[in-house]
Short mmCIF file of C-alpha atoms and ligand atoms in Angstrom, two decimals:
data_model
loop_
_atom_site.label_atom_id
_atom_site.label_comp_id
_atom_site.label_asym_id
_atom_site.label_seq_id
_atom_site.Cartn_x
_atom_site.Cartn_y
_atom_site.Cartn_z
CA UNK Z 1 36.70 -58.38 10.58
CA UNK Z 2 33.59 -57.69 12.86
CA UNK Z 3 33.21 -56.98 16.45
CA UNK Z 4 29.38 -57.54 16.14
CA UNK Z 5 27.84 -59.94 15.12
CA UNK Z 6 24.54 -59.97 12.70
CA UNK Z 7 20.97 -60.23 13.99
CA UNK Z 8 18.15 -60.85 12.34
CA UNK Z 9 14.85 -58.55 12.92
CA UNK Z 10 12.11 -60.58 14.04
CA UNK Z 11 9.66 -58.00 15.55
CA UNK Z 12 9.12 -53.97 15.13
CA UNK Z 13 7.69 -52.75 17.77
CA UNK Z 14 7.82 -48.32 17.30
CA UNK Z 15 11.30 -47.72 17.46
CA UNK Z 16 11.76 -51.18 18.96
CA UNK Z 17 13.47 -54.12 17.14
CA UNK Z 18 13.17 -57.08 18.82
CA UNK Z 19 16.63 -58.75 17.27
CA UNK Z 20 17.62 -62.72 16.96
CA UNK Z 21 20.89 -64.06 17.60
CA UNK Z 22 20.93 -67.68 17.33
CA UNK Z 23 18.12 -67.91 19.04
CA UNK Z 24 18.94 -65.20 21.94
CA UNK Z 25 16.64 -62.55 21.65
CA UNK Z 26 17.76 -58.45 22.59
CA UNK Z 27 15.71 -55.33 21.81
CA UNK Z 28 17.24 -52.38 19.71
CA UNK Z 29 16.38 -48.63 18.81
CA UNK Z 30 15.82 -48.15 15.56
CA UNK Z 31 16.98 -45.16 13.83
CA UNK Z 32 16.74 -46.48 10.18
CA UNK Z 33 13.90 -45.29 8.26
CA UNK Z 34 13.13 -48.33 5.94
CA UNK Z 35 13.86 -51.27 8.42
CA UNK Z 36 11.54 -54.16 8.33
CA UNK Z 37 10.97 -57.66 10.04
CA UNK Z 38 13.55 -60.55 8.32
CA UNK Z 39 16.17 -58.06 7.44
CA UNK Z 40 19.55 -58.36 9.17
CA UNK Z 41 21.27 -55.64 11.40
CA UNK Z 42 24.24 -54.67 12.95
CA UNK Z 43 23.53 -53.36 17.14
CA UNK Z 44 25.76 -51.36 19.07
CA UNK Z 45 24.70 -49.92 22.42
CA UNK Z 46 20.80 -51.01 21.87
CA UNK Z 47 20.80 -49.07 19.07
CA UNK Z 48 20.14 -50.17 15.17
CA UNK Z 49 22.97 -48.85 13.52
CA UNK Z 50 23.21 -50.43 10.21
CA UNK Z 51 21.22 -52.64 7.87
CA UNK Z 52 23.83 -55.56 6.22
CA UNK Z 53 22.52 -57.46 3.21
CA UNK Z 54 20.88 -60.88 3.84
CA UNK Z 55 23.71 -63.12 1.90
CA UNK Z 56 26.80 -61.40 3.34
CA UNK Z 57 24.98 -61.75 7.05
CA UNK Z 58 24.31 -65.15 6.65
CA UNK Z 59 28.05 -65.93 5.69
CA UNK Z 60 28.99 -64.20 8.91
CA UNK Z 61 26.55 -65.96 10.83
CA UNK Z 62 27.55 -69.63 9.06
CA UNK Z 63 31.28 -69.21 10.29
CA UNK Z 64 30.34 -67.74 13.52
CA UNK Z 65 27.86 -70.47 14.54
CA UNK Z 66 29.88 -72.88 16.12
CA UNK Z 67 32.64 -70.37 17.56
CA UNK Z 68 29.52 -68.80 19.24
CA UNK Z 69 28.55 -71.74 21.48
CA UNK Z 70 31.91 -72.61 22.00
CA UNK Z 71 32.95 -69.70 23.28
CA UNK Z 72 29.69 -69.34 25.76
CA UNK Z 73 30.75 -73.13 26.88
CA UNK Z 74 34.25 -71.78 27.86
CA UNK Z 75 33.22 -68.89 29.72
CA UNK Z 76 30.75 -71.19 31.47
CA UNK Z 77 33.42 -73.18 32.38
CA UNK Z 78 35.43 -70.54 33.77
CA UNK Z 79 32.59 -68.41 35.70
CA UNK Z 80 31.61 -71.33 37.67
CA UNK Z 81 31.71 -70.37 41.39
CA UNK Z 82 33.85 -72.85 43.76
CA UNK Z 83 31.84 -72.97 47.06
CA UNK Z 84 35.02 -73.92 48.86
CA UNK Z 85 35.17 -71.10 51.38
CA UNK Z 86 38.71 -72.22 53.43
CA UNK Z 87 39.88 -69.01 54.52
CA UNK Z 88 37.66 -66.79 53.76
CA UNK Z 89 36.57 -63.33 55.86
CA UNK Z 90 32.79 -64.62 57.46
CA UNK Z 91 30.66 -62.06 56.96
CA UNK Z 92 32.43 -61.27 53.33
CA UNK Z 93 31.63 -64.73 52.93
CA UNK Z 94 28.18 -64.25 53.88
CA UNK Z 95 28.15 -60.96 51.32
CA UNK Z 96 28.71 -63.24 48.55
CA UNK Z 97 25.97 -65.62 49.12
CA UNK Z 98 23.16 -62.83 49.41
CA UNK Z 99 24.82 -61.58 46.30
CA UNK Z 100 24.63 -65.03 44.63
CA UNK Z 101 20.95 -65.45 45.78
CA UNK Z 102 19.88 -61.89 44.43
CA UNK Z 103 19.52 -60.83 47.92
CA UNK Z 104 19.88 -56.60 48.10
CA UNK Z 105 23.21 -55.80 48.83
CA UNK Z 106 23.67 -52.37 51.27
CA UNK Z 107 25.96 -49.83 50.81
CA UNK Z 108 27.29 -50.85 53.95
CA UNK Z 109 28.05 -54.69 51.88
CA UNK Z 110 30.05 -53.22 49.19
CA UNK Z 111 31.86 -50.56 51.33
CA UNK Z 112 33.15 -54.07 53.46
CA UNK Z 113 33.55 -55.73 50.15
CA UNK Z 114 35.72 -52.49 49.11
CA UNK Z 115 38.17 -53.10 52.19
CA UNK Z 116 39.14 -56.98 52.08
CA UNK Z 117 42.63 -57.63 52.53
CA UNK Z 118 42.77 -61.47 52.66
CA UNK Z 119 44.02 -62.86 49.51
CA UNK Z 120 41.15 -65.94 49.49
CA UNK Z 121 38.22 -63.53 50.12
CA UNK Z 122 39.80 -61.20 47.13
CA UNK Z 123 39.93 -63.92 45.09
CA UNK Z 124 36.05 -64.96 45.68
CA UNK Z 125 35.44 -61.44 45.43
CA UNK Z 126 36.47 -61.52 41.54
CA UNK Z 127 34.80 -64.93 41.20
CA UNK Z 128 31.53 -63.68 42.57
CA UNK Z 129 31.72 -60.76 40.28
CA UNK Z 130 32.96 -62.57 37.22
CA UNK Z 131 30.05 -65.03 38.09
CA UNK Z 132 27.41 -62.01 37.92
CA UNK Z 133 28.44 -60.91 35.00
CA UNK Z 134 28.08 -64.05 33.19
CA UNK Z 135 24.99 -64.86 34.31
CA UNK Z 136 23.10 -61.52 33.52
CA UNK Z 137 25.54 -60.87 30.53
CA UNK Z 138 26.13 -63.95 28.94
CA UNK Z 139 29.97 -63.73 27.48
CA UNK Z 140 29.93 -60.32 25.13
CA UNK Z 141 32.60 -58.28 25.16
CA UNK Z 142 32.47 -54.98 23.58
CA UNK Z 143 34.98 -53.58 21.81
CA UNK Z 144 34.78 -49.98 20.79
CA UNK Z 145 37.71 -48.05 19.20
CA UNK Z 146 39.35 -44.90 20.07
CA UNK Z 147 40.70 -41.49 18.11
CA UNK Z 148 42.14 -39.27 19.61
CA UNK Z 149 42.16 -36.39 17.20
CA UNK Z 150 43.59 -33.84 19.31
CA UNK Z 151 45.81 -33.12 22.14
CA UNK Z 152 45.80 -29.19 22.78
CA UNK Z 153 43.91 -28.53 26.04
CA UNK Z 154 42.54 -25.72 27.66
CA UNK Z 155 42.29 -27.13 31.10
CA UNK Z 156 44.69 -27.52 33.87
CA UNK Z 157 43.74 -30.73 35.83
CA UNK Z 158 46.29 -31.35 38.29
CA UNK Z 159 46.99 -35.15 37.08
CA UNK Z 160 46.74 -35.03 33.43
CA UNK Z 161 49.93 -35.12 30.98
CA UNK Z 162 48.10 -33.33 28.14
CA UNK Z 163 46.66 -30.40 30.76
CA UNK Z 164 48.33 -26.90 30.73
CA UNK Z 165 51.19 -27.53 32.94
CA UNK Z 166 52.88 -29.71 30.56
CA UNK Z 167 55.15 -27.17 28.22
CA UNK Z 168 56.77 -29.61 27.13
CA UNK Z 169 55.28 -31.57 25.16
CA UNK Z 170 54.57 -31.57 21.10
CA UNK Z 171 50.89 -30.52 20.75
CA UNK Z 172 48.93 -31.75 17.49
CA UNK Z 173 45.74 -31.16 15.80
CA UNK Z 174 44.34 -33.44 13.50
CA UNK Z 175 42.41 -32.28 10.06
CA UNK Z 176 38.88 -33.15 9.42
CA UNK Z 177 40.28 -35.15 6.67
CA UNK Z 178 42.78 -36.86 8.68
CA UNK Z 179 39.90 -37.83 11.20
CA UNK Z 180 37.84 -39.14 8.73
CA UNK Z 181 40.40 -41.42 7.30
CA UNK Z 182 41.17 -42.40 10.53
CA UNK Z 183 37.20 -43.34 11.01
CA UNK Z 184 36.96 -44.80 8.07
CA UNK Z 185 40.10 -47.46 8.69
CA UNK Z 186 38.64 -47.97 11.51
CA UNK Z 187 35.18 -48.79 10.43
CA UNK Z 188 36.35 -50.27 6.78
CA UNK Z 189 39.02 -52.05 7.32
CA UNK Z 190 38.75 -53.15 10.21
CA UNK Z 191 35.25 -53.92 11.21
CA UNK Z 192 34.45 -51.38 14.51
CA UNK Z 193 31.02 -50.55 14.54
CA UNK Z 194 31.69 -47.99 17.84
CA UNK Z 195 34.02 -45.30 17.85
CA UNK Z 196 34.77 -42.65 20.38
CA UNK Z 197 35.95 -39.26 19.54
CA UNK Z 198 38.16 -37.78 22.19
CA UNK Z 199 40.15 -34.70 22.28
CA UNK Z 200 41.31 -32.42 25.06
CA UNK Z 201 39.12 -29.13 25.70
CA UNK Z 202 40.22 -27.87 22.47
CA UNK Z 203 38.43 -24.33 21.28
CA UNK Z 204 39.71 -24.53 17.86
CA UNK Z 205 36.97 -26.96 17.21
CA UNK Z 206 33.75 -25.34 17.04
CA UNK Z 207 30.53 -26.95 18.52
CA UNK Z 208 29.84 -26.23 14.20
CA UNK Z 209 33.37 -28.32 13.36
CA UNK Z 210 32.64 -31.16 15.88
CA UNK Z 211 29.09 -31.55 14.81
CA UNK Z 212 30.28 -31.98 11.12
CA UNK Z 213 32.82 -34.82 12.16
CA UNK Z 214 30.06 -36.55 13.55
CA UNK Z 215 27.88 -36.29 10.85
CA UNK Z 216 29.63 -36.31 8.51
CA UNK Z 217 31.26 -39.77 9.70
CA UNK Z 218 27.95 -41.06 10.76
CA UNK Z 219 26.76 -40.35 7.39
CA UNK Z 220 29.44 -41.94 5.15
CA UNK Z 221 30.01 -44.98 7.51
CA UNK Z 222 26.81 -45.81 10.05
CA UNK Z 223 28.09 -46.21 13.31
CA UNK Z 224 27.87 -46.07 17.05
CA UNK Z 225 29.44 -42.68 17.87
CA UNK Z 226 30.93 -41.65 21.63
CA UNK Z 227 32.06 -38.07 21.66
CA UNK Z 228 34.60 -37.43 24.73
CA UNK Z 229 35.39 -33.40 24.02
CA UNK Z 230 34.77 -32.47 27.58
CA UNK Z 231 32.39 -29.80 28.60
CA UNK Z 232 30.90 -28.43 25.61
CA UNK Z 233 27.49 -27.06 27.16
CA UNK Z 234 24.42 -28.46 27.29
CA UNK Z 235 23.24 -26.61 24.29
CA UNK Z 236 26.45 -28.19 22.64
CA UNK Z 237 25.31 -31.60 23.59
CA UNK Z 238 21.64 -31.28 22.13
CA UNK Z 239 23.65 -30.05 18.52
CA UNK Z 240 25.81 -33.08 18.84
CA UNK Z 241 23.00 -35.20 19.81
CA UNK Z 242 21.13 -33.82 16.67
CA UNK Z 243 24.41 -34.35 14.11
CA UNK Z 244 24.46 -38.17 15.55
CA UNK Z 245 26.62 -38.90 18.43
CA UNK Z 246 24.55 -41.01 20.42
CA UNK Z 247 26.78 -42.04 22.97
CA UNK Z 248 28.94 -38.88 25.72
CA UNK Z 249 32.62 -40.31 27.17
CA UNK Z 250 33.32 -38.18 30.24
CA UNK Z 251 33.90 -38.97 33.43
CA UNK Z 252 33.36 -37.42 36.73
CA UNK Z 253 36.96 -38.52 37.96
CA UNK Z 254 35.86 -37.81 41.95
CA UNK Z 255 32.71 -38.03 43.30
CA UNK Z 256 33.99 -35.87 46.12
CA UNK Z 257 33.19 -32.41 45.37
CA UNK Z 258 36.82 -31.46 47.69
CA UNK Z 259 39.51 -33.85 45.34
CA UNK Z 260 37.36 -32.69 42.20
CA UNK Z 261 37.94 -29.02 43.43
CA UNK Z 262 42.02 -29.67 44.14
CA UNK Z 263 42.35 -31.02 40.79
CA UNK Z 264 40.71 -29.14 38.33
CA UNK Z 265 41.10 -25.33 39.06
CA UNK Z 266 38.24 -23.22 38.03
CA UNK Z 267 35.78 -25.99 37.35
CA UNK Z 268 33.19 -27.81 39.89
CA UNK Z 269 32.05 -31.36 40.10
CA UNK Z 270 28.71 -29.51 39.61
CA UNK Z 271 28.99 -28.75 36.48
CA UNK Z 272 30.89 -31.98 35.11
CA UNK Z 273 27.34 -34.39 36.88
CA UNK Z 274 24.52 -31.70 35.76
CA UNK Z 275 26.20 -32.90 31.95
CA UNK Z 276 26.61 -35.93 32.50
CA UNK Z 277 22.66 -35.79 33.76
CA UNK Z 278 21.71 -33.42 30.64
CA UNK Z 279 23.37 -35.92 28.19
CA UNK Z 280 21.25 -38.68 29.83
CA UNK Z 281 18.03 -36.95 29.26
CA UNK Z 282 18.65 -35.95 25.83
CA UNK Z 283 19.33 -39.96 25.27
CA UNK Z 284 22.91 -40.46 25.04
CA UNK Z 285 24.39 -43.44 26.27
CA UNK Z 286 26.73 -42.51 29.32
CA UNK Z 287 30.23 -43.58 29.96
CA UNK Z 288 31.24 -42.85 33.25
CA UNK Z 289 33.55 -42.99 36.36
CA UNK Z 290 36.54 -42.50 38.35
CA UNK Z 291 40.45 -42.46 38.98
CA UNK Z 292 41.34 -44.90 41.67
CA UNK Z 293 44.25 -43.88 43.81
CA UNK Z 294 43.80 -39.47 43.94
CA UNK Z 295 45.92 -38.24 46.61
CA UNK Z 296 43.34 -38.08 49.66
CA UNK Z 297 40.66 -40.60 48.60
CA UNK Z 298 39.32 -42.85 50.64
CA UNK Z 299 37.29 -46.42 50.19
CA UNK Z 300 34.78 -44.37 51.58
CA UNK Z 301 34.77 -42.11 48.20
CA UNK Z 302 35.40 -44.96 45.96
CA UNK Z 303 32.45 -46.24 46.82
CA UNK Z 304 30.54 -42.81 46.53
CA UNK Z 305 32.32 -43.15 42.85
CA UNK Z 306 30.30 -46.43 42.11
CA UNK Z 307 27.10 -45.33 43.70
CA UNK Z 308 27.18 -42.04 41.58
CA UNK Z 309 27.96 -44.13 38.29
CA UNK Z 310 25.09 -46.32 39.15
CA UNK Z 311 23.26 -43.15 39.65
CA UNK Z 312 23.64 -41.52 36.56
CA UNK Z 313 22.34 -44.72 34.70
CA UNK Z 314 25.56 -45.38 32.81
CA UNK Z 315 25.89 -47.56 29.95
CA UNK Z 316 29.54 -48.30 30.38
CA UNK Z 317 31.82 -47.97 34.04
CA UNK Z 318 35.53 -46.70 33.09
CA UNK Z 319 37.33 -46.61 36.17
CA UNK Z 320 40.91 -46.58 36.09
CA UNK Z 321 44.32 -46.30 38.14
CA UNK Z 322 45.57 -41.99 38.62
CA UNK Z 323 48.98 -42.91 36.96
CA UNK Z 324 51.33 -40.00 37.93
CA UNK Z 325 52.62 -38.16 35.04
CA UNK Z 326 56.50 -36.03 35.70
CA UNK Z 327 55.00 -33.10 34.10
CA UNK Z 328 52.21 -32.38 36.16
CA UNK Z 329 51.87 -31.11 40.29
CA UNK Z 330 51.09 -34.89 41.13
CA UNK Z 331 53.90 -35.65 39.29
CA UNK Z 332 55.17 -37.24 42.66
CA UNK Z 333 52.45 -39.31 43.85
CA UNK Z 334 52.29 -43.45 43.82
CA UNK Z 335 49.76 -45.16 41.63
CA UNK Z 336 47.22 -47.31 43.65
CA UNK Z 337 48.06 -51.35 43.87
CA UNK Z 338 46.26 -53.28 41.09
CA UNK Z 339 44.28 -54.81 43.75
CA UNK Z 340 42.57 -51.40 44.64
CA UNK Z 341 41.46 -51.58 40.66
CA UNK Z 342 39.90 -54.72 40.54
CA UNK Z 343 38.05 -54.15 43.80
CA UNK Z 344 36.61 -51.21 42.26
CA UNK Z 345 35.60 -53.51 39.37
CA UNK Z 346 34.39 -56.30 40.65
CA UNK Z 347 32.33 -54.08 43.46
CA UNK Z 348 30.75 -52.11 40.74
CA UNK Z 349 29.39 -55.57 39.56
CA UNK Z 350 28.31 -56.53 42.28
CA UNK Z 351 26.54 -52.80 42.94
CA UNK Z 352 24.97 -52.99 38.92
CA UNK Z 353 25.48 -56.69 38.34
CA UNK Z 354 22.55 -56.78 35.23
CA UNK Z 355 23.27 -53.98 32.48
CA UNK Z 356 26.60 -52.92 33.63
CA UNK Z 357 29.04 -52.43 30.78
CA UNK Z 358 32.65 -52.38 32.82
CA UNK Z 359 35.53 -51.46 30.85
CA UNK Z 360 39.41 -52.72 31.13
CA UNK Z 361 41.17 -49.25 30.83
CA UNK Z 362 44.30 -48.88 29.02
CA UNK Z 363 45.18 -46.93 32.18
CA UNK Z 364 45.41 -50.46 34.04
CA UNK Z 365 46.98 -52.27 31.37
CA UNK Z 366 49.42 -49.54 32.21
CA UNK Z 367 49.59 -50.07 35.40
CA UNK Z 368 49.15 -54.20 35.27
CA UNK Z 369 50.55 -56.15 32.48
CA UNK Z 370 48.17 -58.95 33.11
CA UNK Z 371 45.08 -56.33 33.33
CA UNK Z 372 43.02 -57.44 30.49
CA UNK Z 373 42.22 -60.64 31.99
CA UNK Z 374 42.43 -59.89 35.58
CA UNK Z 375 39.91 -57.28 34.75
CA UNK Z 376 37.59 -59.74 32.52
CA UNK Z 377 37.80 -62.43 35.08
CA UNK Z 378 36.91 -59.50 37.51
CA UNK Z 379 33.06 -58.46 36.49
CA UNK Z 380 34.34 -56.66 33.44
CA UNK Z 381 33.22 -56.95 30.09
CA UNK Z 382 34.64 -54.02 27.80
CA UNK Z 383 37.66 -52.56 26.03
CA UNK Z 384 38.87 -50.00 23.79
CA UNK Z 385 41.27 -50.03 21.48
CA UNK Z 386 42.67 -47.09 20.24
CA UNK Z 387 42.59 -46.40 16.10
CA UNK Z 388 44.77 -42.89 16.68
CA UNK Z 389 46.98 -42.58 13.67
CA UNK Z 390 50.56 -43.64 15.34
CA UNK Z 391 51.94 -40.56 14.57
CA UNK Z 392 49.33 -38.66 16.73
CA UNK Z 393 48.66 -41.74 19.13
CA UNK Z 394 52.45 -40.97 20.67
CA UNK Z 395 51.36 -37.64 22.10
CA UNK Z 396 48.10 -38.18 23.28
CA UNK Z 397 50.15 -38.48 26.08
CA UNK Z 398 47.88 -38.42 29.29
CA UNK Z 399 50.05 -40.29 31.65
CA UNK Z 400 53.76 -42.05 30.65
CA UNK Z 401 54.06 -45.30 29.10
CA UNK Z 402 50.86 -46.20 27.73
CA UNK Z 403 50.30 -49.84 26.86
CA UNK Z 404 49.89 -50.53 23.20
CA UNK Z 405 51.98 -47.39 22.92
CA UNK Z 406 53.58 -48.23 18.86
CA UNK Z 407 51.40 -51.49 18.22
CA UNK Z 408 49.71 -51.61 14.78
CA UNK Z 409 45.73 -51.58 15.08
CA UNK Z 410 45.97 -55.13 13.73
CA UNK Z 411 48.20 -55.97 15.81
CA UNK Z 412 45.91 -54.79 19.08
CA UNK Z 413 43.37 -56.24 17.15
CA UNK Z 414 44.77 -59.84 16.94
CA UNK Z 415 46.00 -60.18 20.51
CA UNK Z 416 42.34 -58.67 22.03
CA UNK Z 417 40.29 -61.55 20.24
CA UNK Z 418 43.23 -64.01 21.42
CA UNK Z 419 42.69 -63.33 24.91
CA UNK Z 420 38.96 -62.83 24.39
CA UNK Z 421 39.03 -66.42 22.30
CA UNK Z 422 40.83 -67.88 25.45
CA UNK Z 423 38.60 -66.68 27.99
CA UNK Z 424 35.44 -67.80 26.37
CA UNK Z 425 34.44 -64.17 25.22
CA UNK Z 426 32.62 -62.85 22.01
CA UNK Z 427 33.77 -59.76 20.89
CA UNK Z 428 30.26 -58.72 20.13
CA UNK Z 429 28.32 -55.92 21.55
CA UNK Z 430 24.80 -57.75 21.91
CA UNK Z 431 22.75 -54.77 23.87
CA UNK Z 432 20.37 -56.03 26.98
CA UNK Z 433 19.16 -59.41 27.32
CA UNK Z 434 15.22 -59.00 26.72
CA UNK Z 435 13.33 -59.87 29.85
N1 SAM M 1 38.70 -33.67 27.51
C1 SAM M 1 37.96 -34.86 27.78
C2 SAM M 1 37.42 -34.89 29.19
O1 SAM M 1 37.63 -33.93 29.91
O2 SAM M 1 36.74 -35.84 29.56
C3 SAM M 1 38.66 -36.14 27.44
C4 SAM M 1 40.16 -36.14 27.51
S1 SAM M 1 40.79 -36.54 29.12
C5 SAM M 1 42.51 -36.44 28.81
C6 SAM M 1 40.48 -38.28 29.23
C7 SAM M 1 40.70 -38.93 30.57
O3 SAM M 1 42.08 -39.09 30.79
C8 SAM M 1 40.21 -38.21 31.80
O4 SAM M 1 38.87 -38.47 32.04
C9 SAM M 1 41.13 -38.72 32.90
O5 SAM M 1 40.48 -39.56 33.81
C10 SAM M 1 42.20 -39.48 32.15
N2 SAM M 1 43.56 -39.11 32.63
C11 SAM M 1 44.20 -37.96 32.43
N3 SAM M 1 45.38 -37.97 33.08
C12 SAM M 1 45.49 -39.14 33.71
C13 SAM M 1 46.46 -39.73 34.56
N4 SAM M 1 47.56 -39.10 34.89
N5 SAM M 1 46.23 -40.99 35.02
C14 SAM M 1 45.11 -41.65 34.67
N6 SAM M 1 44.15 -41.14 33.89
C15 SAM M 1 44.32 -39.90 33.41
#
């Protein structure tokens, strides 16, 4: 099973692959020392990550061929903006077309866009969006996959189910071993090439420990590698960097420096952006963004959220809904509507409609049965399914109910490349289009 699909080196350029996919040409970073022009590579997140032997590659390709192009014709189909504008808000109206024309949209534009309330001009809204994204896109999807490995945290944000204030419930660690089984299911059997690494802030994992899981994974099984630990220092970051992640999971949850204060005693939003920044520099690929719905925020602030992702050049937007959790101080406050989610993603198109990544959170399939495709038909073109041993997965209890809470890997597997099959979407992470 693979989520990416072979390309074939046609150029070395430096670091620089140029890489061929039926004809659709994309650059990559080459980290492999005996790469050469006419070999055949897996790409994850514009980097090189693996070389795969010419006949196996060319067996892929051969059954892949025609699904390609037929998926691209679907999503074609389904992108395709209806200029019928009945009902729709004027000057929202008038957005869209500057938008569609790749006139510069203000601030002021997406703040408006932020605030419709008429159903119609939503429903362009997610058109315009979904258009964008096809056009600068094409139809990849990525699809990274998740472990957990532990849930014992440190911190005591005011929203989060595995924070401090939960006593309740039943912490676990995993082993080294039992992560890199978990890694290597998840890379051998069943075809990720991306993995993130998440835990809560955790001290019984040294900087030392974490940077031999990543190594040592990276080592045995070349992939894309996200770490999501939280704060571990900048100097922690540059050691990571060095044992192979290549790719930092954090977000800054508020762009307001007030909520961020409320809601995570004893840290600053400071501190969480100058990482974020440092991670950046030293050449990770960022995964960033916000909760949608914190007590207090306004549209005003979500869009500071979007303008701040955009800011700190991230790879991949993960917005998602605050889902109140019993065990926590917010324990009492209402989720936001679905409609306040797909705003969010279908602005942040529209703000960083050519390399954005946007990610379907499980925290809005949580929140919104039908989220996957609202979300894809939205401007977003990511997901992440989570390889978390089921035993473990149960705990990682961040807010209650998770979707895909007891579903085999298989079985998350099978129904993500249904949808993405019916929606005209190849699970593929294909990196930049080359200009
Ligand atoms: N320790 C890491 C960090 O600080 O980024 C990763 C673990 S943390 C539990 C992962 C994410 O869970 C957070 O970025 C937060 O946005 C999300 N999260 C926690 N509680 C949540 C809740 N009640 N509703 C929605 N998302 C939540």
């Amino acid at each position: 099973m693979c989520y990416a699909i072979p390309g074939k080196v046609i150029e070395i350029q430096e670091k620089t692959a140029v890489v061929s996919y039926f004809g659709e040409t994309k650059k990559a970073i080459s980290e492999l020392s005996n790469l050469k022009v006419g070999d055949y590579i897996y790409a994850q997140g514009g980097f090189a990550i693996k070389i795969i032997p010419e006949k196996e590659a060319l067996e892929i390709l051969a059954t892949w061929k025609e699904t390609f192009f037929d998926l691209q014709e679907t999503d074609l189909r389904l992108s395709r903006m209806d200029l019928e504008k009945k009902r729709i808000d004027r000057k929202a109206g008038l957005i869209f077309d500057k938008v569609l024309e790749g006139g510069k949209v203000t601030d002021s534009d997406l703040l408006y866009l932020l605030e419709i309330k008429n159903k119609e001009t939503l429903e362009l809204l997610y058109k315009t969006a979904n258009f964008l994204r096809q056009k600068h896109l094409k139809n990849s999807c990525c699809v990274h996959g998740i472990i957990e490995f532990s849930n014992y945290c440190s911190q005591s944000c005011s929203y989060c189910g595995i924070s401090t204030h939960n006593k309740d419930l039943g912490r676990y660690r995993m082993t080294k071993e039992e992560i890199y089984d978990a890694a290597d299911q998840a890379i051998n059997k069943y075809g990720f090439q991306a993995l993130v690494l998440q835990s809560g802030e955790d001290k019984s994992y040294s900087i030392d420990d974490l940077c031999e899981i990543v190594s040592t994974i990276k080592s045995k099984w070349p992939c894309l590698i996200f770490i999501s630990f939280g704060e571990v220092g900048v100097e922690g970051l540059r050691k990571l960097y060095k044992a192979g992640a290549r790719g930092l999971l954090m977000r800054f949850e508020s762009s307001n420096p007030r909520i961020y204060g409320e809601l995570h005693p004893g840290r600053g939003l400071k501190s969480r952006i100058e990482h974020l920044e440092a991670a950046f520099q030293l050449g990770y690929l960022i995964i960033t963004g916000g909760l949608i719905g914190l007590p207090g925020q306004t549209v005003q602030d979500l869009l500071n959220d979007i303008l701040l992702t955009r800011r700190l050049k991230t790879e991949m937007y993960t917005f998602g809904p605050f889902l109140p959790h019993p065990k926590t101080p917010l324990a009492g406050m209402p989720p936001p509507p679905t409609k306040d989610v797909l705003k969010v993603l279908a602005v942040s198109r529209i703000a960083d409609p050519v390399n954005a990544k946007i990610l379907v959170t499980t925290g809005f399939e949580t929140l919104e049965s039908k989220a996957r495709e609202l979300g894809l038909m939205a401007g977003a073109n990511s997901v992440m399914l989570n390889v978390t041993p089921e035993k473990f997965a149960k705990n990682y209890a961040i807010y209650p109910n998770r979707a895909h809470a007891g579903e085999g890997i298989q079985e998350q597997i099978d129904s993500t490349l249904a949808l993405l099959y019916s929606i005209g979407r190849a699970p593929t992470d294909l990196g930049a289009l080359l200009k």
